[in-house]
Amino acid sequence: MSDMQPQLPFADGEPAWKVALFFPQQGGWTEADYFELNSGPLVEYDNGCIEVLDLPTKEHQRIVQYLLFLLTNYVRERHLGEVFVAPLPIRLWPRKYREPDLVYLADGRSETDGYSDGADLVMEVLSPGAENRHRDQVTKRDDYAQAGVAEYWIVDPEEKRITVLSLDGDHYSEHGVFAAGQTATSKLLAGLTVPVI
């Protein structure tokens, strides 16, 4: 009997590269492939590619729950539509889906294959890290404006700030930047207020 250990076809700590062979290459993903990823990591679909998102922290989820409570109560009391929380794909245009932290859909919004075509208001809570912050503050800002989302809230826990953007033609203008101790307001949903804490 040999003292030699058998040579494994992989090294400890190495990513399970072969798992990737079960999926299409970047650029070759179809919408059907994307929707088959109904469990596992949070992902968004962009023109044949998927973006794997960081898992949210408890602090992130506390903020989302707080906003969900306020927005849902506002919408329900006025019978204005529905509010959803991620993960829920929102179709911005063919081959482009985002999964906002919170989304408000007014009654009568169209759907494609059971998923909303755009949204009326979206909220994103910034996650730590330069890449995450850039995605929400720049990339998604452009995406949501291009898709005609009327209002976009960027909630920044690090800076204790909420930026409310209102669609102005094909781009956003600032309705307001609200700091700690102030109350954020919506231009789209008159009377919706959120204390910044």
mmCIF file of C-alpha atoms in Angstrom:
data_model
loop_
_atom_site.group_PDB
_atom_site.id
_atom_site.type_symbol
_atom_site.label_atom_id
_atom_site.label_comp_id
_atom_site.label_asym_id
_atom_site.label_seq_id
_atom_site.Cartn_x
_atom_site.Cartn_y
_atom_site.Cartn_z
ATOM 1 C CA MET A 1 0.000 0.000 0.000
ATOM 2 C CA SER A 2 1.393 3.369 -1.022
ATOM 3 C CA ASP A 3 1.662 6.409 1.249
ATOM 4 C CA MET A 4 0.934 8.617 -1.749
ATOM 5 C CA GLN A 5 -2.385 10.420 -1.818
ATOM 6 C CA PRO A 6 -4.398 10.057 -5.022
ATOM 7 C CA GLN A 7 -4.119 13.062 -7.315
ATOM 8 C CA LEU A 8 -7.485 14.835 -7.485
ATOM 9 C CA PRO A 9 -8.588 16.438 -10.767
ATOM 10 C CA PHE A 10 -8.954 19.764 -8.969
ATOM 11 C CA ALA A 11 -7.261 21.808 -6.257
ATOM 12 C CA ASP A 12 -8.894 22.778 -2.982
ATOM 13 C CA GLY A 13 -10.133 26.352 -3.078
ATOM 14 C CA GLU A 14 -10.279 26.431 -6.867
ATOM 15 C CA PRO A 15 -13.637 27.470 -8.370
ATOM 16 C CA ALA A 16 -15.744 24.622 -9.744
ATOM 17 C CA TRP A 17 -14.998 25.618 -13.326
ATOM 18 C CA LYS A 18 -16.764 22.596 -14.809
ATOM 19 C CA VAL A 19 -20.064 23.825 -13.397
ATOM 20 C CA ALA A 20 -19.791 26.744 -15.800
ATOM 21 C CA LEU A 21 -19.941 24.283 -18.700
ATOM 22 C CA PHE A 22 -23.573 23.588 -17.821
ATOM 23 C CA PHE A 23 -24.444 27.151 -18.802
ATOM 24 C CA PRO A 24 -24.128 29.226 -21.994
ATOM 25 C CA GLN A 25 -21.082 31.383 -22.579
ATOM 26 C CA GLN A 26 -21.392 35.109 -21.928
ATOM 27 C CA GLY A 27 -23.193 36.666 -24.878
ATOM 28 C CA GLY A 28 -25.058 33.436 -25.618
ATOM 29 C CA TRP A 29 -27.586 33.515 -22.784
ATOM 30 C CA THR A 30 -31.226 33.563 -23.861
ATOM 31 C CA GLU A 31 -34.043 34.964 -21.770
ATOM 32 C CA ALA A 32 -35.179 31.352 -21.177
ATOM 33 C CA ASP A 33 -31.700 30.451 -19.828
ATOM 34 C CA TYR A 34 -31.855 33.452 -17.510
ATOM 35 C CA PHE A 35 -35.267 32.478 -16.126
ATOM 36 C CA GLU A 36 -34.053 28.934 -15.425
ATOM 37 C CA LEU A 37 -31.742 30.443 -12.781
ATOM 38 C CA ASN A 38 -34.675 30.632 -10.373
ATOM 39 C CA SER A 39 -32.570 29.692 -7.371
ATOM 40 C CA GLY A 40 -29.074 30.481 -6.260
ATOM 41 C CA PRO A 41 -27.296 33.804 -6.628
ATOM 42 C CA LEU A 42 -29.079 37.022 -7.546
ATOM 43 C CA VAL A 43 -28.492 37.751 -11.205
ATOM 44 C CA GLU A 44 -29.555 40.304 -13.784
ATOM 45 C CA TYR A 45 -29.747 39.779 -17.538
ATOM 46 C CA ASP A 46 -28.098 42.143 -20.021
ATOM 47 C CA ASN A 47 -28.012 41.446 -23.747
ATOM 48 C CA GLY A 48 -26.991 37.810 -23.578
ATOM 49 C CA CYS A 49 -24.875 38.143 -20.426
ATOM 50 C CA ILE A 50 -25.651 37.686 -16.771
ATOM 51 C CA GLU A 51 -24.419 39.854 -13.912
ATOM 52 C CA VAL A 52 -24.032 38.061 -10.600
ATOM 53 C CA LEU A 53 -24.975 40.417 -7.765
ATOM 54 C CA ASP A 54 -23.613 40.394 -4.231
ATOM 55 C CA LEU A 55 -25.893 38.846 -1.629
ATOM 56 C CA PRO A 56 -27.525 41.512 0.531
ATOM 57 C CA THR A 57 -26.482 42.122 4.130
ATOM 58 C CA LYS A 58 -28.890 42.204 7.067
ATOM 59 C CA GLU A 59 -28.558 46.005 7.206
ATOM 60 C CA HIS A 60 -29.446 46.223 3.518
ATOM 61 C CA GLN A 61 -32.498 44.026 4.098
ATOM 62 C CA ARG A 62 -33.603 46.084 7.131
ATOM 63 C CA ILE A 63 -33.637 49.199 4.965
ATOM 64 C CA VAL A 64 -35.491 47.397 2.162
ATOM 65 C CA GLN A 65 -38.111 46.120 4.637
ATOM 66 C CA TYR A 66 -38.598 49.629 6.046
ATOM 67 C CA LEU A 67 -39.066 51.109 2.573
ATOM 68 C CA LEU A 68 -41.334 48.219 1.571
ATOM 69 C CA PHE A 69 -43.582 48.907 4.563
ATOM 70 C CA LEU A 70 -43.876 52.636 3.796
ATOM 71 C CA LEU A 71 -44.349 52.265 0.046
ATOM 72 C CA THR A 72 -46.783 49.342 0.287
ATOM 73 C CA ASN A 73 -48.979 51.153 2.818
ATOM 74 C CA TYR A 74 -49.051 54.260 0.632
ATOM 75 C CA VAL A 75 -49.975 52.318 -2.520
ATOM 76 C CA ARG A 76 -52.570 50.068 -0.844
ATOM 77 C CA GLU A 77 -54.372 52.918 0.904
ATOM 78 C CA ARG A 78 -54.821 54.637 -2.449
ATOM 79 C CA HIS A 79 -55.444 51.503 -4.570
ATOM 80 C CA LEU A 80 -52.703 52.547 -6.992
ATOM 81 C CA GLY A 81 -51.190 49.215 -8.026
ATOM 82 C CA GLU A 82 -48.650 46.881 -6.464
ATOM 83 C CA VAL A 83 -45.241 46.973 -4.782
ATOM 84 C CA PHE A 84 -42.705 44.158 -5.092
ATOM 85 C CA VAL A 85 -39.322 43.380 -3.617
ATOM 86 C CA ALA A 86 -36.333 41.648 -5.253
ATOM 87 C CA PRO A 87 -35.823 39.154 -6.621
ATOM 88 C CA LEU A 88 -38.336 39.953 -9.354
ATOM 89 C CA PRO A 89 -37.144 40.570 -12.920
ATOM 90 C CA ILE A 90 -38.390 43.756 -14.552
ATOM 91 C CA ARG A 91 -38.116 43.830 -18.341
ATOM 92 C CA LEU A 92 -36.610 47.157 -19.365
ATOM 93 C CA TRP A 93 -36.488 46.266 -23.063
ATOM 94 C CA PRO A 94 -35.844 43.072 -25.061
ATOM 95 C CA ARG A 95 -32.774 41.286 -23.655
ATOM 96 C CA LYS A 96 -32.476 43.643 -20.661
ATOM 97 C CA TYR A 97 -33.828 42.762 -17.202
ATOM 98 C CA ARG A 98 -33.083 44.379 -13.862
ATOM 99 C CA GLU A 99 -34.142 43.304 -10.373
ATOM 100 C CA PRO A 100 -34.614 46.484 -8.323
ATOM 101 C CA ASP A 101 -34.664 46.197 -4.538
ATOM 102 C CA LEU A 102 -38.183 47.675 -4.622
ATOM 103 C CA VAL A 103 -40.511 48.335 -7.524
ATOM 104 C CA TYR A 104 -43.877 50.071 -7.777
ATOM 105 C CA LEU A 105 -46.116 49.049 -10.675
ATOM 106 C CA ALA A 106 -49.196 51.143 -11.376
ATOM 107 C CA ASP A 107 -52.409 49.363 -12.315
ATOM 108 C CA GLY A 108 -52.587 48.441 -15.984
ATOM 109 C CA ARG A 109 -48.857 48.094 -16.642
ATOM 110 C CA SER A 110 -48.196 45.645 -19.476
ATOM 111 C CA GLU A 111 -46.343 42.348 -19.063
ATOM 112 C CA THR A 112 -44.274 40.015 -21.205
ATOM 113 C CA ASP A 113 -44.228 36.336 -20.177
ATOM 114 C CA GLY A 114 -45.490 37.242 -16.703
ATOM 115 C CA TYR A 115 -42.886 39.930 -16.030
ATOM 116 C CA SER A 116 -43.576 43.640 -15.951
ATOM 117 C CA ASP A 117 -42.564 45.773 -18.911
ATOM 118 C CA GLY A 118 -40.735 48.509 -17.060
ATOM 119 C CA ALA A 119 -41.885 50.099 -13.829
ATOM 120 C CA ASP A 120 -43.272 53.350 -12.507
ATOM 121 C CA LEU A 121 -40.899 53.741 -9.569
ATOM 122 C CA VAL A 122 -37.837 51.773 -8.493
ATOM 123 C CA MET A 123 -35.685 51.953 -5.372
ATOM 124 C CA GLU A 124 -32.148 50.650 -5.028
ATOM 125 C CA VAL A 125 -30.309 50.443 -1.709
ATOM 126 C CA LEU A 126 -26.591 50.835 -2.352
ATOM 127 C CA SER A 127 -24.384 47.940 -1.326
ATOM 128 C CA PRO A 128 -20.777 48.476 -0.201
ATOM 129 C CA GLY A 129 -18.043 48.473 -2.831
ATOM 130 C CA ALA A 130 -17.140 50.774 -5.686
ATOM 131 C CA GLU A 131 -18.483 48.420 -8.373
ATOM 132 C CA ASN A 132 -21.874 48.070 -6.653
ATOM 133 C CA ARG A 133 -22.173 51.806 -6.069
ATOM 134 C CA HIS A 134 -21.261 52.579 -9.694
ATOM 135 C CA ARG A 135 -23.814 50.047 -10.972
ATOM 136 C CA ASP A 136 -26.668 51.661 -9.013
ATOM 137 C CA GLN A 137 -25.636 55.315 -9.319
ATOM 138 C CA VAL A 138 -24.551 55.359 -12.957
ATOM 139 C CA THR A 139 -25.380 52.214 -14.939
ATOM 140 C CA LYS A 140 -28.860 51.601 -13.535
ATOM 141 C CA ARG A 141 -29.634 55.306 -13.590
ATOM 142 C CA ASP A 142 -29.060 55.265 -17.352
ATOM 143 C CA ASP A 143 -30.930 51.958 -17.788
ATOM 144 C CA TYR A 144 -34.003 53.054 -15.848
ATOM 145 C CA ALA A 145 -34.127 56.405 -17.647
ATOM 146 C CA GLN A 146 -33.840 54.713 -21.039
ATOM 147 C CA ALA A 147 -36.676 52.348 -20.052
ATOM 148 C CA GLY A 148 -38.914 55.274 -19.095
ATOM 149 C CA VAL A 149 -39.116 54.547 -15.341
ATOM 150 C CA ALA A 150 -40.733 57.740 -14.016
ATOM 151 C CA GLU A 151 -38.913 57.852 -10.695
ATOM 152 C CA TYR A 152 -35.720 56.309 -9.301
ATOM 153 C CA TRP A 153 -34.723 56.409 -5.635
ATOM 154 C CA ILE A 154 -31.092 55.760 -4.709
ATOM 155 C CA VAL A 155 -30.783 54.997 -1.006
ATOM 156 C CA ASP A 156 -27.236 55.377 0.308
ATOM 157 C CA PRO A 157 -26.777 53.927 3.827
ATOM 158 C CA GLU A 158 -23.079 54.920 3.990
ATOM 159 C CA GLU A 159 -23.770 58.591 3.303
ATOM 160 C CA LYS A 160 -27.194 58.516 5.051
ATOM 161 C CA ARG A 161 -28.777 60.050 1.986
ATOM 162 C CA ILE A 162 -31.683 59.407 -0.379
ATOM 163 C CA THR A 163 -31.536 60.790 -3.913
ATOM 164 C CA VAL A 164 -34.891 60.986 -5.695
ATOM 165 C CA LEU A 165 -34.619 61.244 -9.466
ATOM 166 C CA SER A 166 -37.517 62.206 -11.710
ATOM 167 C CA LEU A 167 -37.668 61.403 -15.419
ATOM 168 C CA ASP A 168 -37.276 64.520 -17.544
ATOM 169 C CA GLY A 169 -37.521 63.497 -21.192
ATOM 170 C CA ASP A 170 -34.929 60.755 -21.697
ATOM 171 C CA HIS A 171 -32.827 61.466 -18.586
ATOM 172 C CA TYR A 172 -33.271 62.041 -14.871
ATOM 173 C CA SER A 173 -33.214 65.312 -13.021
ATOM 174 C CA GLU A 174 -32.903 65.529 -9.257
ATOM 175 C CA HIS A 175 -36.198 66.004 -7.473
ATOM 176 C CA GLY A 176 -34.198 66.146 -4.269
ATOM 177 C CA VAL A 177 -31.175 64.902 -2.340
ATOM 178 C CA PHE A 178 -32.252 64.284 1.245
ATOM 179 C CA ALA A 179 -29.743 63.904 4.092
ATOM 180 C CA ALA A 180 -30.069 62.428 7.575
ATOM 181 C CA GLY A 181 -32.742 64.243 9.568
ATOM 182 C CA GLN A 182 -34.616 65.297 6.432
ATOM 183 C CA THR A 183 -37.658 63.715 4.823
ATOM 184 C CA ALA A 184 -37.441 62.380 1.279
ATOM 185 C CA THR A 185 -40.465 63.054 -0.924
ATOM 186 C CA SER A 186 -41.718 61.652 -4.191
ATOM 187 C CA LYS A 187 -42.629 63.746 -7.208
ATOM 188 C CA LEU A 188 -44.590 60.880 -8.777
ATOM 189 C CA LEU A 189 -46.524 59.813 -5.656
ATOM 190 C CA ALA A 190 -47.675 63.016 -3.959
ATOM 191 C CA GLY A 191 -47.656 62.608 -0.205
ATOM 192 C CA LEU A 192 -45.169 59.699 -0.096
ATOM 193 C CA THR A 193 -42.539 60.640 2.475
ATOM 194 C CA VAL A 194 -39.591 58.721 3.918
ATOM 195 C CA PRO A 195 -37.607 60.024 6.920
ATOM 196 C CA VAL A 196 -33.869 59.716 6.299
ATOM 197 C CA ILE A 197 -32.249 58.181 9.370
#
